[in-house]
Tab-separated table of C-alpha atoms in Angstrom:
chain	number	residue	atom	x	y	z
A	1	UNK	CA	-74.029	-2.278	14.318
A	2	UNK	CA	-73.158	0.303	16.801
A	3	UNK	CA	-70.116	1.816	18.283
A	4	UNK	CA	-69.396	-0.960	20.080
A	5	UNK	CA	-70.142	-3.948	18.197
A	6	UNK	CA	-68.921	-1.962	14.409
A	7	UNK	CA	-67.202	-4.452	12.231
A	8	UNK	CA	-65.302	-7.774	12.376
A	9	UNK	CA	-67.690	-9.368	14.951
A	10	UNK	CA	-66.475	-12.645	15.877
A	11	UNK	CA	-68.273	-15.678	17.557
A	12	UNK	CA	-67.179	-18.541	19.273
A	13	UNK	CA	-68.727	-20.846	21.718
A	14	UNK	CA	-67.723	-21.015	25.264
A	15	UNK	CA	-67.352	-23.929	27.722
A	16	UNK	CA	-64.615	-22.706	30.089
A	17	UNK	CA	-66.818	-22.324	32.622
A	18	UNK	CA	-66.817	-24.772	35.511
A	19	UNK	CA	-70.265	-27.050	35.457
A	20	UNK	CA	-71.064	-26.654	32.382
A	21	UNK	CA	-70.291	-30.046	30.852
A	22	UNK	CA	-73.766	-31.382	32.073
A	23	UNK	CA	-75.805	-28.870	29.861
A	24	UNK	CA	-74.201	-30.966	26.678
A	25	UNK	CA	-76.473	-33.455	28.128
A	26	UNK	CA	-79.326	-31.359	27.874
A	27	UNK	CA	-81.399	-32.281	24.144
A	28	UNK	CA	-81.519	-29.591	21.526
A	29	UNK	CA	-84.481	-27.422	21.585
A	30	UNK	CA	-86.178	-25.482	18.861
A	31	UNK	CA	-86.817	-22.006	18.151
A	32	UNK	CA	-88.046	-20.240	15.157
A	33	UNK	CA	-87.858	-23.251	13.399
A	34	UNK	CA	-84.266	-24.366	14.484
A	35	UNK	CA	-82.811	-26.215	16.954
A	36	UNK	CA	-80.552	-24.920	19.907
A	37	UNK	CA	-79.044	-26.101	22.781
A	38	UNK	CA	-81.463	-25.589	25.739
A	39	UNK	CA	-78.543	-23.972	27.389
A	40	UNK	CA	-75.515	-22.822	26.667
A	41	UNK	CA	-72.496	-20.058	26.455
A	42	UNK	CA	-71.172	-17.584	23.584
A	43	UNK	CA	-68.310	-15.506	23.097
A	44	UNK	CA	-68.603	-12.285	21.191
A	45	UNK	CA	-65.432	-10.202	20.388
A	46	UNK	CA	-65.625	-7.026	18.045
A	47	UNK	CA	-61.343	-6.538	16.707
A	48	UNK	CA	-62.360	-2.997	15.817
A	49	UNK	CA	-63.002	-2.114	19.302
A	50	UNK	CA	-61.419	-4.795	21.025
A	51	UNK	CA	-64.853	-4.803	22.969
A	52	UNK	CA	-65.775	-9.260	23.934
A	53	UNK	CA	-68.615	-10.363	26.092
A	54	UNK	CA	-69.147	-13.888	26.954
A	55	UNK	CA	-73.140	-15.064	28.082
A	56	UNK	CA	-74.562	-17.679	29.406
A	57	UNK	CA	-78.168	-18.011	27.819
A	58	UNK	CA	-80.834	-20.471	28.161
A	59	UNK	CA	-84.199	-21.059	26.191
A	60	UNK	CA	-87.560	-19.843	28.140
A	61	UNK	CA	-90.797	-20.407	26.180
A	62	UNK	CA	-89.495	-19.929	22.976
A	63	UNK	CA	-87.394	-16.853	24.071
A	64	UNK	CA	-83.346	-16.410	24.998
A	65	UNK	CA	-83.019	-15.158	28.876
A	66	UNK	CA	-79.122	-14.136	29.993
A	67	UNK	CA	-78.083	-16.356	33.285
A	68	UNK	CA	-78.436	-14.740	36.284
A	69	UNK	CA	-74.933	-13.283	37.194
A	70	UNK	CA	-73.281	-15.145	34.253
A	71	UNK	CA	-72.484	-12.372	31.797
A	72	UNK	CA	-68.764	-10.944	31.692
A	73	UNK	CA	-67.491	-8.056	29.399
A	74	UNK	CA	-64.112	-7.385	28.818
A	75	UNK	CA	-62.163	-3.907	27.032
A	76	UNK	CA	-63.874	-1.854	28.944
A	77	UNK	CA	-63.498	-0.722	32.991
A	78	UNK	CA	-66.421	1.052	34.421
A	79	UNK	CA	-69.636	-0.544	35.078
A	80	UNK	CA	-71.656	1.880	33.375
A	81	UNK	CA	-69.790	1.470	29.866
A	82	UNK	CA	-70.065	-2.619	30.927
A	83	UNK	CA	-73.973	-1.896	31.242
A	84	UNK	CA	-74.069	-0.153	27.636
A	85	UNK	CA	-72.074	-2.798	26.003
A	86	UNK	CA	-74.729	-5.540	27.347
A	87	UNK	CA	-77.592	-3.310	26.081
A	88	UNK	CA	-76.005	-2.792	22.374
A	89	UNK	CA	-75.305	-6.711	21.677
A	90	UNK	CA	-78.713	-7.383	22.524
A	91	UNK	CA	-80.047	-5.241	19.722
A	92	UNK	CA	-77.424	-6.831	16.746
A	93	UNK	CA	-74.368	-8.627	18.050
A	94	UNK	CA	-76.308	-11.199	19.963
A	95	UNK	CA	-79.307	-11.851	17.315
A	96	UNK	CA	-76.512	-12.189	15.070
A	97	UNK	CA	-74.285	-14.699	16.934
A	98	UNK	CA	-77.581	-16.721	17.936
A	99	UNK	CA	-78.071	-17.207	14.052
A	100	UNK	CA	-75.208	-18.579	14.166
A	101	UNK	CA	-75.803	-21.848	15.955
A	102	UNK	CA	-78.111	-23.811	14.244
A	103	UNK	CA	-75.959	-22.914	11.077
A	104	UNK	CA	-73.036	-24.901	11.803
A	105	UNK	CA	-71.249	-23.871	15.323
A	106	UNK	CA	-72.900	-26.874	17.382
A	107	UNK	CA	-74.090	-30.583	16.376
A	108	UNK	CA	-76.957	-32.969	18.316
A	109	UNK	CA	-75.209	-36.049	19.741
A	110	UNK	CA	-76.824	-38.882	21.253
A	111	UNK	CA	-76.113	-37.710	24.735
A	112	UNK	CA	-77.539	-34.205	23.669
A	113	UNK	CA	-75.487	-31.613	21.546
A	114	UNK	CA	-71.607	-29.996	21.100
A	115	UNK	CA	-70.323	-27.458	19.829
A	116	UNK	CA	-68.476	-28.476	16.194
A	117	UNK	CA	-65.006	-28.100	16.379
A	118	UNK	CA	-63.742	-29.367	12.922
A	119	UNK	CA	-64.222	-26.096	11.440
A	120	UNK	CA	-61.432	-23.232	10.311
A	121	UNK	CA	-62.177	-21.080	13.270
A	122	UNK	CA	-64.659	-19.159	14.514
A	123	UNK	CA	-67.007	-17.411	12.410
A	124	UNK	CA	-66.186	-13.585	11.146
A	125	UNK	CA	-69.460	-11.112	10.188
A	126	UNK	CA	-68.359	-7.678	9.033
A	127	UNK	CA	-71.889	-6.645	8.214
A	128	UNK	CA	-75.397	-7.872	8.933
A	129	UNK	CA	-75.640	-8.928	4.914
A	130	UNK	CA	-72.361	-10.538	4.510
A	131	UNK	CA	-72.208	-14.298	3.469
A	132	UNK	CA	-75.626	-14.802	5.266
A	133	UNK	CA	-77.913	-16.683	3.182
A	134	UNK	CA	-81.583	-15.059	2.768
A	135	UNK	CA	-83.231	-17.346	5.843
A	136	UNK	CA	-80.352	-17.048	8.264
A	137	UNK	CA	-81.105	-13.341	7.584
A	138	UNK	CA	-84.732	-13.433	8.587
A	139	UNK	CA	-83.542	-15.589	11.682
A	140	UNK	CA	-81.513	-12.814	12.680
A	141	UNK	CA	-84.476	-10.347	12.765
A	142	UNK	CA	-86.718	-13.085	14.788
A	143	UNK	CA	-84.005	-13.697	16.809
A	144	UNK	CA	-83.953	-9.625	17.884
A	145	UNK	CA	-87.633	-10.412	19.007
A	146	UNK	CA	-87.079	-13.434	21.227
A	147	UNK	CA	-83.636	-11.525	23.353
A	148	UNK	CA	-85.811	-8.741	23.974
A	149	UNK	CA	-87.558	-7.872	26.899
A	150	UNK	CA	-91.055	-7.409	24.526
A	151	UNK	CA	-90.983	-11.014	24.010
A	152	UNK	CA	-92.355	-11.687	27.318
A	153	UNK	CA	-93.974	-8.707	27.929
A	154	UNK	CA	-96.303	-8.248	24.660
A	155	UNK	CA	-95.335	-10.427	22.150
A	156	UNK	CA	-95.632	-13.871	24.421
A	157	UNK	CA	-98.486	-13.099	25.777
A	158	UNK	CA	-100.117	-12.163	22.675
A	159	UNK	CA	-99.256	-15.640	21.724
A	160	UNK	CA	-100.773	-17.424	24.825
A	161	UNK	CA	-103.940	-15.530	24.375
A	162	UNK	CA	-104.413	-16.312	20.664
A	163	UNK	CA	-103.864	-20.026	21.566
A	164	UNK	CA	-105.884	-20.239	24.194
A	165	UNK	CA	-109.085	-18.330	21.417
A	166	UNK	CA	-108.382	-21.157	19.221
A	167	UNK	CA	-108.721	-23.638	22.019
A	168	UNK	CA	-111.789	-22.472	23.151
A	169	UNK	CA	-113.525	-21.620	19.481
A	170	UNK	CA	-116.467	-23.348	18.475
A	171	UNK	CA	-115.692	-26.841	17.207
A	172	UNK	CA	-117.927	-26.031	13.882
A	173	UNK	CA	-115.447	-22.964	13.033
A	174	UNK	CA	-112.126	-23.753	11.189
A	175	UNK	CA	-109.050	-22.303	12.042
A	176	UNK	CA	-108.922	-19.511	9.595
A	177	UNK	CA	-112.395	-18.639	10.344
A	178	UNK	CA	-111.207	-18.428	13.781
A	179	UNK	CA	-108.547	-16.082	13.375
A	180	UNK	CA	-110.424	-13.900	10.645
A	181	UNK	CA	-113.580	-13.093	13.095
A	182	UNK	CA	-112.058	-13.429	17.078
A	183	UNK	CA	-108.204	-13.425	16.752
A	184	UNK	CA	-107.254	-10.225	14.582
A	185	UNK	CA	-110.067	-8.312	15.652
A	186	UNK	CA	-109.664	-8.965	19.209
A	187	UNK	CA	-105.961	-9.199	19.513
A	188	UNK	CA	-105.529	-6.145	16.937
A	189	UNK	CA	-103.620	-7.479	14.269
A	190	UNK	CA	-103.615	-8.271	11.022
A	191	UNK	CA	-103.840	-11.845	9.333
A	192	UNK	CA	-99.937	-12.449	9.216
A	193	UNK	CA	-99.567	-11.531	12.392
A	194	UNK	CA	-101.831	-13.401	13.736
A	195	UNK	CA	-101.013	-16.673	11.272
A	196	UNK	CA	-97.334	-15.828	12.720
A	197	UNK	CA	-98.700	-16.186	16.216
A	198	UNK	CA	-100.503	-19.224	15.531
A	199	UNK	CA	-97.228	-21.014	14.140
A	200	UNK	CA	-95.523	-19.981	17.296
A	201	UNK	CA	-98.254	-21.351	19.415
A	202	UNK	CA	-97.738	-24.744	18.219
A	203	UNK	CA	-93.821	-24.486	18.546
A	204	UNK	CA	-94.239	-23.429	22.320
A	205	UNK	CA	-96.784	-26.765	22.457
A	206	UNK	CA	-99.889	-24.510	23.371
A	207	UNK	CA	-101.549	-25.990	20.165
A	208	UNK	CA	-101.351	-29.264	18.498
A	209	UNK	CA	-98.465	-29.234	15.306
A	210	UNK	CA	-101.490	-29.272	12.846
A	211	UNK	CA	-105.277	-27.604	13.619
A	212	UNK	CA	-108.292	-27.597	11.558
A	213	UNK	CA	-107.213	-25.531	8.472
């Protein structure tokens, strides 16, 4: 991953914080096509470097944003070496331990969600690869998009505007039209892209689930 996050990454959740047993009452939200807890805390630890960082994240328009003030790394003492550790787990170790959620470390309740706690222990990941099935995989490299600071900056907006050209196309021009002569031209991107935009859209709620095909 990198030399601080190398091998042997292990997550856990975190709820040792005080005030944090209202956000279990908060109701899973999704993203990327699974559901999360609008707000919540992991622990990362790395036994190879004896490196840990625990977060407090919460969901923002379909993207993860780090609590203000709520981030604390341990095995390491100056600030500076604290700032590179934050910047490193947001390019692997975090994606990684995000993808992690919706695939077994928390549960919806009625009241909201919980973390699971009737499992062996807390998950191990020695490589990217290892004992990740082929869409938890391509979760992890969506995931990468949504913690970094692109996702509001191009990708987001990209998003917004390709919703609102869709909202305001000509009612006697399907979808695909739409996005074959206004959206990849204009927003310069090709027809996955712009599909993948479009799929977004409607998870945010800036589109309806289902438009004109």
């Amino acid at each position: 991953m990198n030399r601080y996050w190398t091998e042997d990454l292990i997550v856990e959740p975190s709820s040792l914080h005080d005030g944090d047993q209202n956000w279990f009452e908060c109701r899973p939200v999704r993203v990327a096509g699974h559901l999360f807890p609008p707000r919540f805390r992991i622990r990362l630890s790395c036994t190879a470097t004896s490196v840990d960082m625990c977060v407090a994240l919460k969901v923002d328009r379909g993207g993860f944003v780090e609590q203000e003030n709520a981030t604390t790394v341990g095995g390491v003492s100056s600030d500076q070496e604290k700032d590179r550790i934050r910047s490193s787990a947001r390019k692997i170790a975090l994606p990684i331990a995000l993808s992690m959620i919706p695939y077994g470390l928390f549960r919806s309740t009625d009241e909201g969600w919980a973390w699971r706690d009737d499992g062996p222990g807390p998950p191990l990941v020695r490589k990217l690869c290892d004992d990740m099935p082929e869409p938890q995989i391509a979760l992890v490299k969506e995931l990468r998009r949504r913690t970094g600071p692109r996702w509001w900056k191009t990708y987001l907006p990209r998003i917004e505007a390709t919703a609102q050209i869709i909202r305001d196309a000509p009612a006697d021009l399907s979808t695909r039209q739409v996005i074959d002569t206004v959206v990849c031209p204009g927003m310069h991107v090709g027809r996955t892209t712009a599909y993948e935009d479009l799929a977004t859209a409607r998870e945010l709620g800036l589109l309806p689930e289902r438009c004109v095909p």
